[in-house]
Coordinates of N, CA and C in Angstrom, one line a residue:
P19 N 5.3 -10.9 34.5 CA 4.9 -9.4 34.3 C 6.0 -8.6 34.8
V20 N 6.4 -7.5 34.1 CA 7.4 -6.6 34.5 C 6.8 -5.4 35.2
P21 N 7.3 -5.1 36.4 CA 6.7 -3.9 37.1 C 6.8 -2.6 36.3
G22 N 5.8 -1.8 36.4 CA 5.8 -0.6 35.7 C 5.3 -0.7 34.2
R23 N 5.0 -1.9 33.8 CA 4.5 -2.1 32.4 C 3.1 -2.6 32.5
P24 N 2.2 -2.0 31.6 CA 0.8 -2.5 31.7 C 0.7 -3.9 31.1
P25 N -0.2 -4.7 31.7 CA -0.4 -6.1 31.1 C -1.1 -6.0 29.8
G26 N -0.8 -6.9 29.0 CA -1.5 -6.9 27.7 C -0.6 -7.5 26.6
P27 N -1.0 -7.5 25.4 CA -0.2 -8.1 24.3 C 1.1 -7.3 24.2
R28 N 2.2 -8.1 23.9 CA 3.5 -7.5 23.7 C 3.6 -6.9 22.3
P29 N 4.3 -5.8 22.2 CA 4.4 -5.2 20.9 C 5.3 -6.1 20.0
Q30 N 5.0 -6.2 18.7 CA 5.7 -7.0 17.8 C 7.1 -6.4 17.6
S31 N 8.1 -7.3 17.5 CA 9.4 -6.8 17.2 C 9.5 -6.5 15.8
H32 N 10.5 -5.7 15.4 CA 10.7 -5.2 14.1 C 11.0 -6.4 13.1
K33 N 11.8 -7.4 13.6 CA 12.1 -8.6 12.8 C 10.9 -9.4 12.4
A34 N 10.0 -9.6 13.3 CA 8.8 -10.4 13.1 C 7.9 -9.8 12.0
A35 N 7.9 -8.5 12.0 CA 7.0 -7.8 11.0 C 7.6 -8.0 9.6
E36 N 8.9 -8.1 9.4 CA 9.6 -8.2 8.1 C 9.9 -9.6 7.7
K37 N 9.4 -10.6 8.5 CA 9.8 -12.0 8.2 C 9.1 -12.4 6.9
T38 N 9.9 -13.0 6.1 CA 9.4 -13.6 4.8 C 9.7 -15.1 4.8
T39 N 9.0 -15.7 3.9 CA 9.2 -17.2 3.8 C 10.3 -17.4 2.8
R40 N 11.1 -18.4 3.0 CA 12.2 -18.7 2.1 C 11.8 -19.8 1.2
V41 N 12.2 -19.7 0.0 CA 12.0 -20.8 -1.0 C 13.0 -21.9 -0.8
R42 N 12.6 -23.1 -0.9 CA 13.5 -24.2 -0.8 C 14.4 -24.3 -1.9
T43 N 15.7 -24.4 -1.6 CA 16.7 -24.4 -2.7 C 16.9 -25.8 -3.2
V44 N 16.8 -25.9 -4.5 CA 17.0 -27.2 -5.2 C 18.4 -27.1 -5.9
L45 N 19.3 -28.0 -5.5 CA 20.6 -28.0 -6.1 C 20.6 -28.9 -7.4
N46 N 21.4 -28.5 -8.4 CA 21.5 -29.3 -9.6 C 22.7 -30.2 -9.4
E47 N 22.9 -31.1 -10.3 CA 23.9 -32.2 -10.2 C 25.3 -31.6 -10.1
K48 N 25.6 -30.5 -10.9 CA 26.9 -29.9 -10.8 C 27.2 -29.3 -9.5
Q49 N 26.2 -28.6 -8.9 CA 26.4 -28.0 -7.6 C 26.6 -29.0 -6.5
L50 N 25.8 -30.1 -6.6 CA 26.0 -31.2 -5.6 C 27.3 -31.8 -5.7
H51 N 27.8 -32.1 -6.9 CA 29.1 -32.7 -7.1 C 30.2 -31.8 -6.6
T52 N 30.1 -30.5 -6.8 CA 31.1 -29.5 -6.3 C 31.1 -29.6 -4.7
L53 N 29.9 -29.5 -4.1 CA 29.8 -29.5 -2.7 C 30.3 -30.8 -2.1
R54 N 30.0 -31.9 -2.7 CA 30.4 -33.2 -2.1 C 31.9 -33.4 -2.3
T55 N 32.5 -32.9 -3.4 CA 33.9 -33.0 -3.5 C 34.7 -32.2 -2.5
C56 N 34.2 -31.0 -2.2 CA 34.8 -30.1 -1.2 C 34.6 -30.8 0.2
Y57 N 33.4 -31.4 0.4 CA 33.2 -32.0 1.7 C 34.1 -33.1 2.0
A58 N 34.3 -33.9 0.9 CA 35.3 -35.1 1.0 C 36.7 -34.6 1.4
A59 N 37.1 -33.5 0.9 CA 38.4 -32.9 1.2 C 38.4 -32.3 2.6
N60 N 37.4 -31.6 3.0 CA 37.3 -30.9 4.3 C 35.9 -30.7 4.7
P61 N 35.4 -31.4 5.7 CA 34.0 -31.3 6.1 C 33.7 -29.9 6.8
R62 N 34.7 -29.2 7.2 CA 34.6 -27.9 7.9 C 35.4 -26.9 7.1
P63 N 34.8 -26.4 6.0 CA 35.6 -25.4 5.2 C 35.7 -24.1 5.9
D64 N 36.8 -23.4 5.6 CA 37.0 -22.0 6.2 C 36.3 -21.0 5.4
A65 N 36.4 -19.7 5.8 CA 35.7 -18.7 5.1 C 36.1 -18.5 3.6
L66 N 37.4 -18.7 3.4 CA 37.9 -18.5 2.0 C 37.4 -19.6 1.1
M67 N 37.3 -20.8 1.6 CA 36.8 -22.0 0.8 C 35.3 -21.7 0.6
K68 N 34.6 -21.3 1.6 CA 33.1 -21.0 1.4 C 32.9 -19.9 0.3
E69 N 33.8 -18.9 0.3 CA 33.7 -17.9 -0.7 C 33.9 -18.4 -2.1
Q70 N 34.9 -19.3 -2.2 CA 35.1 -19.9 -3.5 C 33.9 -20.8 -3.9
L71 N 33.4 -21.5 -3.0 CA 32.2 -22.3 -3.3 C 31.0 -21.4 -3.8
V72 N 30.8 -20.3 -3.2 CA 29.8 -19.4 -3.6 C 30.0 -19.0 -5.0
E73 N 31.2 -18.7 -5.4 CA 31.5 -18.2 -6.8 C 31.3 -19.4 -7.8
M74 N 31.8 -20.6 -7.3 CA 31.7 -21.8 -8.2 C 30.3 -22.3 -8.4
T75 N 29.5 -22.3 -7.4 CA 28.1 -22.8 -7.5 C 27.0 -21.8 -7.8
G76 N 27.3 -20.6 -7.5 CA 26.2 -19.6 -7.7 C 25.2 -19.6 -6.5
L77 N 25.5 -20.3 -5.5 CA 24.6 -20.3 -4.3 C 25.0 -19.3 -3.3
S78 N 24.0 -18.9 -2.4 CA 24.3 -17.9 -1.4 C 25.2 -18.5 -0.3
P79 N 25.9 -17.7 0.4 CA 26.8 -18.2 1.5 C 25.9 -18.9 2.6
R80 N 24.7 -18.5 2.8 CA 23.9 -19.1 3.8 C 23.5 -20.6 3.3
V81 N 23.2 -20.8 2.1 CA 22.9 -22.1 1.6 C 24.1 -23.0 1.7
I82 N 25.3 -22.5 1.4 CA 26.5 -23.3 1.5 C 26.7 -23.7 2.9
R83 N 26.6 -22.8 3.9 CA 26.8 -23.0 5.3 C 25.8 -24.1 5.8
V84 N 24.6 -23.9 5.4 CA 23.5 -24.9 5.9 C 23.7 -26.3 5.3
W85 N 24.1 -26.3 4.0 CA 24.4 -27.6 3.4 C 25.5 -28.4 4.1
F86 N 26.6 -27.7 4.5 CA 27.7 -28.3 5.2 C 27.2 -28.8 6.6
Q87 N 26.4 -27.9 7.3 CA 25.9 -28.3 8.6 C 25.0 -29.6 8.5
N88 N 24.1 -29.6 7.5 CA 23.2 -30.7 7.3 C 24.0 -32.0 7.0
K89 N 25.0 -31.9 6.1 CA 25.8 -33.0 5.7 C 26.6 -33.6 6.9
R90 N 27.2 -32.7 7.7 CA 27.9 -33.2 8.9 C 27.0 -33.9 9.8
C91 N 25.8 -33.4 10.0 CA 24.8 -34.0 10.9 C 24.3 -35.4 10.4
K92 N 24.1 -35.5 9.1 CA 23.7 -36.8 8.5 C 24.8 -37.8 8.6
D93 N 26.1 -37.4 8.4 CA 27.2 -38.3 8.5 C 27.4 -38.7 10.0
K94 N 27.1 -37.8 10.9 CA 27.3 -38.2 12.3 C 26.2 -39.2 12.7
K95 N 25.0 -39.0 12.2 CA 23.9 -40.0 12.5 C 24.2 -41.3 11.9
K96 N 24.7 -41.3 10.7 CA 25.0 -42.5 10.0 C 26.1 -43.3 10.7
S97 N 27.2 -42.6 11.2 CA 28.2 -43.3 11.9 C 27.8 -43.8 13.2
I98 N 26.9 -43.1 13.9 CA 26.3 -43.7 15.2 C 25.5 -44.9 14.9
L99 N 24.7 -44.9 13.8 CA 23.9 -46.1 13.5 C 24.8 -47.3 13.1
M100 N 25.9 -47.0 12.4 CA 26.8 -48.1 12.1 C 27.5 -48.7 13.3
K101 N 27.8 -47.8 14.3 CA 28.4 -48.3 15.5 C 27.5 -49.2 16.3
Q102 N 26.2 -48.7 16.4 CA 25.2 -49.5 17.0 C 25.0 -50.9 16.4
L103 N 25.0 -50.9 15.0 CA 24.8 -52.1 14.3 C 26.0 -53.1 14.5
Q104 N 27.2 -52.5 14.5 CA 28.4 -53.4 14.8 C 28.3 -53.9 16.2
Q105 N 27.9 -53.1 17.2 CA 27.8 -53.6 18.6 C 26.8 -54.7 18.7
Q106 N 25.7 -54.5 18.0 CA 24.6 -55.5 18.0 C 25.1 -56.8 17.4
Q107 N 25.8 -56.7 16.3 CA 26.3 -57.9 15.7 C 27.3 -58.6 16.6
H108 N 28.2 -57.8 17.2 CA 29.2 -58.4 18.1 C 28.5 -59.1 19.3
S109 N 27.5 -58.4 19.8 CA 26.8 -59.0 21.0 C 26.0 -60.3 20.5
D110 N 25.5 -60.3 19.3 CA 24.9 -61.5 18.8 C 25.9 -62.7 18.7
K111 N 27.1 -62.4 18.2 CA 28.1 -63.4 18.0 C 28.5 -64.0 19.4
T112 N 28.7 -63.1 20.4 CA 29.1 -63.5 21.7 C 28.1 -64.3 22.4
S113 N 26.8 -64.0 22.1 CA 25.7 -64.8 22.8 C 25.6 -66.1 22.1
L114 N 25.9 -66.2 20.8 CA 25.8 -67.5 20.2 C 27.0 -68.4 20.5
Q115 N 28.2 -67.8 20.9 CA 29.3 -68.6 21.3 C 29.1 -69.5 22.5
G116 N 28.2 -69.0 23.4 CA 28.0 -69.7 24.7 C 27.1 -70.9 24.5
L117 N 26.4 -71.0 23.3 CA 25.5 -72.1 23.1 C 26.3 -73.4 22.7
T118 N 25.8 -74.5 23.2 CA 26.4 -75.7 22.8 C 25.4 -76.6 22.0
G119 N 25.9 -77.5 21.2 CA 25.1 -78.3 20.4 C 25.7 -78.7 19.1
T120 N 25.0 -79.3 18.3 CA 25.5 -79.8 17.0 C 25.2 -78.7 16.0
P121 N 26.2 -78.2 15.3 CA 25.8 -77.3 14.2 C 25.1 -78.0 13.1
L122 N 24.2 -77.3 12.5 CA 23.4 -77.9 11.4 C 24.1 -77.5 10.1
V123 N 24.6 -78.5 9.4 CA 25.2 -78.2 8.1 C 24.5 -78.9 7.0
A124 N 24.2 -78.3 5.9 CA 23.5 -78.9 4.8 C 24.3 -80.0 4.2
G125 N 23.7 -81.1 3.9 CA 24.4 -82.3 3.3 C 24.5 -82.1 1.8
S126 N 25.1 -83.0 1.2 CA 25.3 -82.9 -0.3 C 24.0 -83.1 -1.0
P127 N 23.8 -82.6 -2.1 CA 22.5 -82.7 -2.8 C 22.4 -84.1 -3.6
V128 N 23.4 -85.0 -3.4 CA 23.4 -86.3 -4.0 C 22.4 -87.2 -3.3
R129 N 21.6 -87.9 -4.0 CA 20.6 -88.8 -3.5 C 21.2 -90.0 -2.9
H130 N 20.9 -90.4 -1.7 CA 21.5 -91.6 -1.1 C 20.4 -92.6 -1.1
E131 N 20.4 -93.6 -2.0 CA 19.4 -94.6 -2.1 C 19.4 -95.5 -0.9
S132 N 20.5 -95.8 -0.3 CA 20.6 -96.8 0.8 C 20.0 -96.2 2.0
A133 N 20.0 -94.9 2.2 CA 19.5 -94.3 3.4 C 17.9 -94.3 3.4
V134 N 17.3 -94.4 2.3 CA 15.8 -94.3 2.2 C 15.3 -95.8 2.3
Q135 N 14.5 -96.0 3.3 CA 13.9 -97.4 3.4 C 12.4 -97.2 3.3
G136 N 11.7 -98.2 2.8 CA 10.3 -98.2 2.7 C 9.9 -98.4 1.2
S137 N 8.6 -98.4 1.0 CA 8.1 -98.7 -0.4 C 8.0 -97.4 -1.1
A138 N 8.1 -97.5 -2.4 CA 7.9 -96.3 -3.2 C 6.5 -95.9 -3.3
V139 N 6.2 -94.7 -3.3 CA 4.8 -94.2 -3.4 C 4.6 -93.4 -4.7
E140 N 3.6 -93.7 -5.4 CA 3.3 -93.1 -6.6 C 2.6 -91.7 -6.3
V141 N 3.2 -90.7 -6.9 CA 2.7 -89.3 -6.6 C 1.8 -89.0 -7.8
Q142 N 0.5 -88.6 -7.4 CA -0.4 -88.2 -8.4 C -0.5 -86.7 -8.4
T143 N -1.1 -86.1 -9.4 CA -1.2 -84.7 -9.5 C -2.3 -84.3 -8.4
Y144 N -2.1 -83.1 -7.9 CA -3.0 -82.6 -6.9 C -4.1 -81.8 -7.6
Q145 N -5.3 -82.1 -7.2 CA -6.4 -81.4 -7.8 C -7.1 -80.6 -6.6
P146 N -7.2 -79.3 -6.7 CA -7.7 -78.5 -5.6 C -9.2 -78.8 -5.5
P147 N -9.8 -78.7 -4.3 CA -11.2 -79.0 -4.0 C -12.1 -78.2 -4.9
W148 N -11.9 -77.0 -5.1 CA -12.8 -76.2 -5.9 C -12.9 -76.7 -7.4
K149 N -11.8 -77.4 -7.9 CA -11.8 -77.9 -9.2 C -12.7 -79.1 -9.2
A150 N -12.6 -80.0 -8.2 CA -13.5 -81.2 -8.2 C -15.0 -80.7 -8.1
L151 N -15.2 -79.7 -7.3 CA -16.6 -79.2 -7.1 C -17.1 -78.6 -8.4
S152 N -16.3 -77.9 -9.1 CA -16.8 -77.3 -10.4 C -17.0 -78.4 -11.4
D153 N -16.1 -79.4 -11.5 CA -16.3 -80.5 -12.4 C -17.6 -81.2 -12.1
F154 N -17.9 -81.4 -10.8 CA -19.2 -82.1 -10.4 C -20.4 -81.3 -10.8
A155 N -20.3 -79.9 -10.6 CA -21.4 -79.1 -11.0 C -21.7 -79.0 -12.5
L156 N -20.6 -79.2 -13.3 CA -20.7 -79.1 -14.7 C -21.2 -80.4 -15.4
Q157 N -21.2 -81.5 -14.7 CA -21.6 -82.8 -15.2 C -23.1 -82.8 -15.3
S158 N -23.7 -83.0 -16.5 CA -25.1 -83.0 -16.6 C -25.7 -84.4 -16.6
D159 N -24.9 -85.4 -16.7 CA -25.4 -86.8 -16.8 C -25.7 -87.4 -15.4
L160 N -25.5 -86.6 -14.4 CA -25.7 -87.1 -13.0 C -27.2 -87.1 -12.7
E161 N -27.6 -88.1 -12.0 CA -29.0 -88.2 -11.6 C -29.2 -87.3 -10.4
P162 N -30.3 -86.4 -10.4 CA -30.5 -85.6 -9.2 C -30.9 -86.6 -8.0
P163 N -30.7 -86.2 -6.8 CA -31.1 -87.0 -5.6 C -32.6 -87.2 -5.6
A164 N -33.0 -88.3 -5.0 CA -34.4 -88.7 -5.0 C -35.3 -87.7 -4.3
A165 N -34.8 -87.1 -3.2 CA -35.6 -86.1 -2.5 C -35.9 -84.9 -3.5
F166 N -34.9 -84.5 -4.3 CA -35.1 -83.4 -5.2 C -36.1 -83.8 -6.3
Q167 N -36.1 -85.0 -6.8 CA -37.0 -85.5 -7.8 C -38.5 -85.5 -7.2
Q168 N -38.6 -85.9 -5.9 CA -39.9 -85.9 -5.3 C -40.4 -84.5 -5.1
L169 N -39.6 -83.6 -4.8 CA -40.0 -82.2 -4.6 C -40.4 -81.6 -6.0
V170 N -39.7 -81.9 -7.0 CA -40.1 -81.4 -8.4 C -41.4 -82.0 -8.8
S171 N -41.6 -83.3 -8.6 CA -42.8 -83.9 -9.1 C -44.0 -83.4 -8.2
F172 N -43.7 -83.2 -6.9 CA -44.8 -82.7 -6.0 C -45.2 -81.3 -6.5
S173 N -44.3 -80.4 -6.8 CA -44.6 -79.1 -7.2 C -45.3 -79.1 -8.6
E174 N -44.9 -80.0 -9.5 CA -45.5 -80.0 -10.8 C -46.9 -80.6 -10.8
S175 N -47.2 -81.4 -9.9 CA -48.6 -81.9 -9.8 C -49.6 -80.9 -9.4
G176 N -49.2 -79.8 -8.9 CA -50.1 -78.7 -8.5 C -50.8 -79.0 -7.2
S177 N -50.4 -80.0 -6.5 CA -51.1 -80.3 -5.3 C -50.4 -79.5 -4.1
L178 N -49.4 -78.7 -4.4 CA -48.7 -77.9 -3.3 C -49.7 -77.0 -2.6
G179 N -50.5 -76.3 -3.4 CA -51.4 -75.3 -2.8 C -52.5 -76.0 -2.0
T180 N -53.0 -77.2 -2.3 CA -54.1 -77.8 -1.7 C -53.6 -78.9 -0.7
S181 N -52.3 -79.1 -0.5 CA -51.9 -80.1 0.4 C -52.1 -79.8 1.8
S182 N -52.1 -80.8 2.6 CA -52.3 -80.6 4.0 C -50.9 -80.4 4.6
G183 N -50.9 -80.0 5.9 CA -49.7 -79.7 6.6 C -48.8 -81.0 6.8
S184 N -49.5 -82.1 6.9 CA -48.8 -83.4 7.1 C -48.0 -83.8 5.8
D185 N -48.5 -83.5 4.6 CA -47.8 -83.7 3.4 C -46.5 -82.9 3.3
V186 N -46.6 -81.7 3.7 CA -45.4 -80.8 3.6 C -44.4 -81.3 4.7
T187 N -44.9 -81.6 5.9 CA -44.0 -82.1 6.9 C -43.3 -83.4 6.5
S188 N -44.0 -84.3 5.9 CA -43.4 -85.6 5.5 C -42.4 -85.3 4.4
L189 N -42.7 -84.4 3.5 CA -41.8 -84.1 2.4 C -40.5 -83.4 3.0
S190 N -40.6 -82.5 3.9 CA -39.5 -81.8 4.5 C -38.6 -82.7 5.3
S191 N -39.2 -83.8 5.9 CA -38.4 -84.7 6.6 C -37.5 -85.5 5.7
Q192 N -37.9 -85.7 4.4 CA -37.1 -86.4 3.5 C -36.0 -85.6 2.8
L193 N -36.1 -84.3 2.9 CA -35.1 -83.4 2.3 C -34.0 -83.2 3.3
P194 N -32.7 -83.2 2.9 CA -31.6 -83.3 3.8 C -31.4 -82.0 4.7
D195 N -31.6 -80.8 4.1 CA -31.2 -79.6 4.8 C -32.4 -78.6 4.9
T196 N -33.5 -79.1 5.3 CA -34.7 -78.2 5.4 C -34.8 -77.7 6.8
P197 N -34.6 -76.4 7.1 CA -34.8 -75.9 8.4 C -36.2 -76.0 8.9
N198 N -36.4 -76.2 10.2 CA -37.7 -76.3 10.8 C -38.6 -75.1 10.6
S199 N -37.9 -73.9 10.5 CA -38.7 -72.7 10.3 C -39.4 -72.7 8.9
M200 N -38.9 -73.5 8.0 CA -39.5 -73.5 6.6 C -40.7 -74.4 6.6
V201 N -40.9 -75.2 7.5 CA -42.0 -76.2 7.5 C -43.2 -75.5 8.3
P202 N -44.3 -75.4 7.6 CA -45.5 -74.8 8.3 C -46.0 -75.9 9.3
S203 N -46.4 -75.3 10.4 CA -47.1 -76.2 11.4 C -48.5 -76.5 11.0
P204 N -49.1 -77.6 11.4 CA -50.5 -77.9 11.0 C -51.5 -76.8 11.5
A205 N -51.1 -76.0 12.5 CA -52.0 -74.9 13.0 C -52.0 -73.8 12.0
E206 N -50.9 -73.6 11.2 CA -50.9 -72.5 10.3 C -51.6 -72.8 9.0
T207 N -51.8 -74.0 8.7 CA -52.5 -74.3 7.4 C -54.0 -74.4 7.5

């Protein structure tokens, strides 16, 4: 707080009231080619060169100045990145030089019969498990398991509703994957 000044919001400056948003400038190929050519010759053009660029491209002096600033910044970042990459590659090479051992070099693609010992193995085609399962499911000439046949005949005879709990229990013990919760206890029947 400044002495002698009442506290409160500061009055807006004249520039802030007149502030307008700028439209992003999109350069066409000819303008870009002209700017890049000039940049290649001199990345820091003088006032006279900038004036000529304004006439040649039809862009404002501010756009020309900002384009050159941005291009110099991008090139600087790129050169720093390249230096870091070179240093990293150099450090990788020096760290590998300290290692000892046998370098691994690929041999010739020629087959050496004498080097291979053992009996020949016949290679059969691979059949994925799901294929074998689907082939099994599609075969209709297979006999259903005995427990399944017993369950079907038991339900067809109609004695399912009048059976005692011991009949259901004995039947469920013959079925391979019947959970105990599915079997009624004799007290429930």
